[in-house]
Amino acid sequence: MIARHIASRRLPRSGSGFTLVELLAALLVLTLLTSVVAVGTSGALDVYRREQFASQAQMLSGTVDSSLADPFRFMTSTLAEDGQEVDTVVFHRQTISAAGGVRLVSIDGQLYLQGDQGDFPLLNGSAYGNCKIELVDDPTDPEDDYSCTSVCVKGAYRITDASDPSLSRTYRFYYTPLGESYTRELPIPTS
């Protein structure tokens, strides 16, 4: 009876565990599954980042357009005492004037209106989010709707993601001043 009791308390057989080959095979399968998930997640994150930038760039472009529309559409041009033309725009209740033209400039990834009194930021710095803006040569075709047939203000700017410069979009703007006193094209440097 004692021998029977001892026999029932034996240690488990060695055949009931995992062999080294089985452990390595399981580890290989787990590694393959992890790499497939990582590649899929990376691709999804790239798509998400591109879509997020496109949305942010579109909103920023709309904000820039609405900020530029009134100053450029209602600008005036007058003759100074020395006979030189002086352009004047009203921007955020400030009058900005410049002999030779009020200019739109990009400085350190932000847009400014430049007059004789200095540079005036077009937008609050936080409006740019994670984007930078620079003025670029106008890529318009002379035969499209954006070509100036009379006096106008036109140009183009590029919005770029600050963290990923490969993400960028170019936008064009075109404004015709409404005032009869404005008689010439506004100079817009690409600085």
mmCIF file of C-alpha atoms in Angstrom:
data_model
loop_
_atom_site.group_PDB
_atom_site.id
_atom_site.type_symbol
_atom_site.label_atom_id
_atom_site.label_comp_id
_atom_site.label_asym_id
_atom_site.label_seq_id
_atom_site.Cartn_x
_atom_site.Cartn_y
_atom_site.Cartn_z
ATOM 1 C CA MET A 1 0.000 0.000 0.000
ATOM 2 C CA ILE A 2 2.834 2.340 0.748
ATOM 3 C CA ALA A 3 4.443 1.568 -2.601
ATOM 4 C CA ARG A 4 1.224 2.420 -4.363
ATOM 5 C CA HIS A 5 1.009 5.760 -2.591
ATOM 6 C CA ILE A 6 4.616 6.649 -3.506
ATOM 7 C CA ALA A 7 4.050 5.666 -7.136
ATOM 8 C CA SER A 8 1.085 8.040 -7.385
ATOM 9 C CA ARG A 9 3.232 10.938 -6.116
ATOM 10 C CA ARG A 10 5.802 10.675 -8.829
ATOM 11 C CA LEU A 11 7.091 13.729 -10.583
ATOM 12 C CA PRO A 12 5.434 14.524 -13.913
ATOM 13 C CA ARG A 13 6.974 12.982 -16.956
ATOM 14 C CA SER A 14 9.392 15.000 -18.980
ATOM 15 C CA GLY A 15 7.155 14.596 -22.084
ATOM 16 C CA SER A 16 4.531 17.005 -20.719
ATOM 17 C CA GLY A 17 6.733 20.220 -21.100
ATOM 18 C CA PHE A 18 7.834 22.261 -24.157
ATOM 19 C CA THR A 19 10.937 21.474 -26.068
ATOM 20 C CA LEU A 20 13.425 24.142 -27.102
ATOM 21 C CA VAL A 21 12.316 23.835 -30.744
ATOM 22 C CA GLU A 22 8.674 24.434 -29.799
ATOM 23 C CA LEU A 23 9.599 27.519 -27.748
ATOM 24 C CA LEU A 24 11.654 28.928 -30.628
ATOM 25 C CA ALA A 25 8.794 28.301 -33.091
ATOM 26 C CA ALA A 26 6.318 30.094 -30.804
ATOM 27 C CA LEU A 27 8.733 32.993 -30.394
ATOM 28 C CA LEU A 28 9.129 33.229 -34.188
ATOM 29 C CA VAL A 29 5.358 33.324 -34.731
ATOM 30 C CA LEU A 30 4.985 36.003 -32.046
ATOM 31 C CA THR A 31 7.756 38.087 -33.647
ATOM 32 C CA LEU A 32 6.124 37.838 -37.089
ATOM 33 C CA LEU A 33 2.734 38.897 -35.720
ATOM 34 C CA THR A 34 4.299 41.831 -33.869
ATOM 35 C CA SER A 35 6.117 43.042 -36.995
ATOM 36 C CA VAL A 36 2.927 42.826 -39.103
ATOM 37 C CA VAL A 37 1.040 44.893 -36.527
ATOM 38 C CA ALA A 38 3.894 47.427 -36.304
ATOM 39 C CA VAL A 39 4.021 47.903 -40.089
ATOM 40 C CA GLY A 40 0.253 48.310 -40.278
ATOM 41 C CA THR A 41 0.232 50.795 -37.412
ATOM 42 C CA SER A 42 3.075 52.787 -38.956
ATOM 43 C CA GLY A 43 1.212 53.058 -42.267
ATOM 44 C CA ALA A 44 -1.968 54.110 -40.493
ATOM 45 C CA LEU A 45 -0.083 56.774 -38.529
ATOM 46 C CA ASP A 46 1.422 58.160 -41.758
ATOM 47 C CA VAL A 47 -2.036 58.413 -43.335
ATOM 48 C CA TYR A 48 -3.388 60.059 -40.177
ATOM 49 C CA ARG A 49 -0.516 62.593 -40.111
ATOM 50 C CA ARG A 50 -1.036 63.484 -43.796
ATOM 51 C CA GLU A 51 -4.789 63.920 -43.341
ATOM 52 C CA GLN A 52 -4.310 65.965 -40.175
ATOM 53 C CA PHE A 53 -1.851 68.266 -41.991
ATOM 54 C CA ALA A 54 -4.218 68.654 -44.959
ATOM 55 C CA SER A 55 -7.023 69.675 -42.629
ATOM 56 C CA GLN A 56 -4.834 72.073 -40.658
ATOM 57 C CA ALA A 57 -3.396 73.625 -43.844
ATOM 58 C CA GLN A 58 -6.880 74.143 -45.285
ATOM 59 C CA MET A 59 -8.083 75.870 -42.105
ATOM 60 C CA LEU A 60 -4.946 78.045 -41.987
ATOM 61 C CA SER A 61 -5.375 78.970 -45.655
ATOM 62 C CA GLY A 62 -8.949 80.067 -44.991
ATOM 63 C CA THR A 63 -7.791 82.167 -42.044
ATOM 64 C CA VAL A 64 -5.044 83.792 -44.129
ATOM 65 C CA ASP A 65 -7.516 84.493 -46.931
ATOM 66 C CA SER A 66 -10.006 86.177 -44.618
ATOM 67 C CA SER A 67 -7.197 88.200 -42.986
ATOM 68 C CA LEU A 68 -5.893 89.438 -46.357
ATOM 69 C CA ALA A 69 -9.231 90.092 -48.043
ATOM 70 C CA ASP A 70 -10.329 93.326 -46.360
ATOM 71 C CA PRO A 71 -6.960 95.124 -46.250
ATOM 72 C CA PHE A 72 -6.268 94.434 -49.918
ATOM 73 C CA ARG A 73 -9.779 94.964 -51.247
ATOM 74 C CA PHE A 74 -10.235 98.287 -49.489
ATOM 75 C CA MET A 75 -6.709 99.652 -49.921
ATOM 76 C CA THR A 76 -6.208 103.126 -51.300
ATOM 77 C CA SER A 77 -3.423 104.874 -53.132
ATOM 78 C CA THR A 78 -2.751 108.601 -52.776
ATOM 79 C CA LEU A 79 -0.093 110.996 -53.992
ATOM 80 C CA ALA A 80 2.293 112.347 -51.366
ATOM 81 C CA GLU A 81 3.648 115.892 -51.449
ATOM 82 C CA ASP A 82 6.768 114.699 -53.266
ATOM 83 C CA GLY A 83 4.640 113.127 -56.012
ATOM 84 C CA GLN A 84 5.242 109.516 -54.901
ATOM 85 C CA GLU A 85 2.255 107.197 -54.552
ATOM 86 C CA VAL A 86 1.505 105.954 -51.027
ATOM 87 C CA ASP A 87 -0.584 102.837 -50.486
ATOM 88 C CA THR A 88 -2.702 102.616 -47.356
ATOM 89 C CA VAL A 89 -4.514 99.660 -45.819
ATOM 90 C CA VAL A 90 -6.512 99.395 -42.623
ATOM 91 C CA PHE A 91 -5.609 96.267 -40.707
ATOM 92 C CA HIS A 92 -6.960 95.410 -37.240
ATOM 93 C CA ARG A 93 -7.937 99.069 -36.788
ATOM 94 C CA GLN A 94 -4.405 100.195 -37.604
ATOM 95 C CA THR A 95 -3.604 102.264 -40.652
ATOM 96 C CA ILE A 96 -0.571 100.921 -42.471
ATOM 97 C CA SER A 97 0.892 103.026 -45.241
ATOM 98 C CA ALA A 98 3.986 102.782 -47.379
ATOM 99 C CA ALA A 99 5.518 104.753 -50.173
ATOM 100 C CA GLY A 100 6.027 102.291 -52.992
ATOM 101 C CA GLY A 101 3.429 99.876 -51.637
ATOM 102 C CA VAL A 102 2.367 97.979 -48.547
ATOM 103 C CA ARG A 103 4.045 94.598 -48.809
ATOM 104 C CA LEU A 104 3.176 91.090 -47.742
ATOM 105 C CA VAL A 105 6.304 89.339 -46.425
ATOM 106 C CA SER A 106 7.073 86.008 -44.785
ATOM 107 C CA ILE A 107 9.463 86.102 -41.843
ATOM 108 C CA ASP A 108 10.408 82.981 -39.858
ATOM 109 C CA GLY A 109 7.437 80.987 -41.163
ATOM 110 C CA GLN A 110 4.786 83.646 -40.504
ATOM 111 C CA LEU A 111 3.155 86.320 -42.668
ATOM 112 C CA TYR A 112 3.412 90.062 -42.031
ATOM 113 C CA LEU A 113 2.127 93.220 -43.679
ATOM 114 C CA GLN A 114 5.082 95.549 -44.082
ATOM 115 C CA GLY A 115 4.651 99.313 -44.172
ATOM 116 C CA ASP A 116 6.744 102.379 -43.452
ATOM 117 C CA GLN A 117 5.929 101.995 -39.749
ATOM 118 C CA GLY A 118 7.249 98.421 -39.499
ATOM 119 C CA ASP A 119 6.000 94.835 -39.768
ATOM 120 C CA PHE A 120 2.502 93.906 -38.621
ATOM 121 C CA PRO A 121 1.758 90.193 -37.995
ATOM 122 C CA LEU A 122 -1.055 88.963 -40.184
ATOM 123 C CA LEU A 123 -2.170 86.331 -37.665
ATOM 124 C CA ASN A 124 -1.635 85.537 -34.021
ATOM 125 C CA GLY A 125 1.377 83.203 -33.707
ATOM 126 C CA SER A 126 -0.798 80.390 -32.305
ATOM 127 C CA ALA A 127 -2.957 80.409 -35.463
ATOM 128 C CA TYR A 128 -0.130 78.731 -37.396
ATOM 129 C CA GLY A 129 -0.193 75.626 -35.194
ATOM 130 C CA ASN A 130 2.501 73.251 -36.386
ATOM 131 C CA CYS A 131 2.778 74.956 -39.796
ATOM 132 C CA LYS A 132 5.123 77.437 -41.420
ATOM 133 C CA ILE A 133 4.223 79.768 -44.295
ATOM 134 C CA GLU A 134 6.526 81.190 -46.930
ATOM 135 C CA LEU A 135 5.736 83.288 -49.973
ATOM 136 C CA VAL A 136 6.597 81.575 -53.245
ATOM 137 C CA ASP A 137 6.622 82.532 -56.892
ATOM 138 C CA ASP A 138 3.095 82.586 -58.250
ATOM 139 C CA PRO A 139 2.589 79.335 -60.190
ATOM 140 C CA THR A 140 -0.499 80.592 -62.016
ATOM 141 C CA ASP A 141 -1.027 80.095 -65.695
ATOM 142 C CA PRO A 142 -1.509 83.452 -67.495
ATOM 143 C CA GLU A 143 -4.662 82.095 -69.113
ATOM 144 C CA ASP A 144 -6.433 81.015 -65.913
ATOM 145 C CA ASP A 145 -8.868 82.975 -63.751
ATOM 146 C CA TYR A 146 -6.089 84.229 -61.489
ATOM 147 C CA SER A 147 -4.353 86.340 -64.109
ATOM 148 C CA CYS A 148 -4.717 90.085 -63.560
ATOM 149 C CA THR A 149 -6.668 91.858 -66.256
ATOM 150 C CA SER A 150 -6.606 95.138 -64.334
ATOM 151 C CA VAL A 151 -5.014 96.321 -61.108
ATOM 152 C CA CYS A 152 -4.846 93.452 -58.638
ATOM 153 C CA VAL A 153 -3.004 91.889 -55.759
ATOM 154 C CA LYS A 154 -1.957 88.329 -56.385
ATOM 155 C CA GLY A 155 0.570 85.858 -55.121
ATOM 156 C CA ALA A 156 1.095 82.425 -53.652
ATOM 157 C CA TYR A 157 2.270 80.965 -50.382
ATOM 158 C CA ARG A 158 3.315 77.505 -49.298
ATOM 159 C CA ILE A 159 2.203 75.965 -46.001
ATOM 160 C CA THR A 160 4.638 73.354 -44.680
ATOM 161 C CA ASP A 161 4.397 71.026 -41.693
ATOM 162 C CA ALA A 162 7.173 72.115 -39.308
ATOM 163 C CA SER A 163 7.808 68.565 -38.087
ATOM 164 C CA ASP A 164 7.735 66.959 -41.561
ATOM 165 C CA PRO A 165 8.875 69.282 -44.389
ATOM 166 C CA SER A 166 7.791 66.719 -46.999
ATOM 167 C CA LEU A 167 4.181 67.700 -46.217
ATOM 168 C CA SER A 168 3.383 70.999 -47.910
ATOM 169 C CA ARG A 169 0.647 72.671 -49.936
ATOM 170 C CA THR A 170 0.682 75.788 -52.099
ATOM 171 C CA TYR A 171 -2.223 78.247 -52.138
ATOM 172 C CA ARG A 172 -2.833 81.230 -54.400
ATOM 173 C CA PHE A 173 -4.574 84.480 -53.604
ATOM 174 C CA TYR A 174 -6.038 87.115 -55.894
ATOM 175 C CA TYR A 175 -7.712 90.359 -54.822
ATOM 176 C CA THR A 176 -8.913 93.310 -56.860
ATOM 177 C CA PRO A 177 -9.004 96.548 -54.854
ATOM 178 C CA LEU A 178 -12.520 97.984 -54.900
ATOM 179 C CA GLY A 179 -11.591 101.637 -54.465
ATOM 180 C CA GLU A 180 -11.328 103.744 -57.602
ATOM 181 C CA SER A 181 -8.422 105.615 -56.046
ATOM 182 C CA TYR A 182 -6.160 102.579 -56.255
ATOM 183 C CA THR A 183 -4.339 102.763 -59.568
ATOM 184 C CA ARG A 184 -1.454 100.259 -59.661
ATOM 185 C CA GLU A 185 -0.427 96.737 -58.814
ATOM 186 C CA LEU A 186 0.734 96.049 -55.270
ATOM 187 C CA PRO A 187 4.330 94.820 -55.056
ATOM 188 C CA ILE A 188 4.628 91.543 -53.159
ATOM 189 C CA PRO A 189 8.210 90.415 -52.592
ATOM 190 C CA THR A 190 9.077 86.819 -51.847
ATOM 191 C CA SER A 191 11.401 87.427 -48.904
#
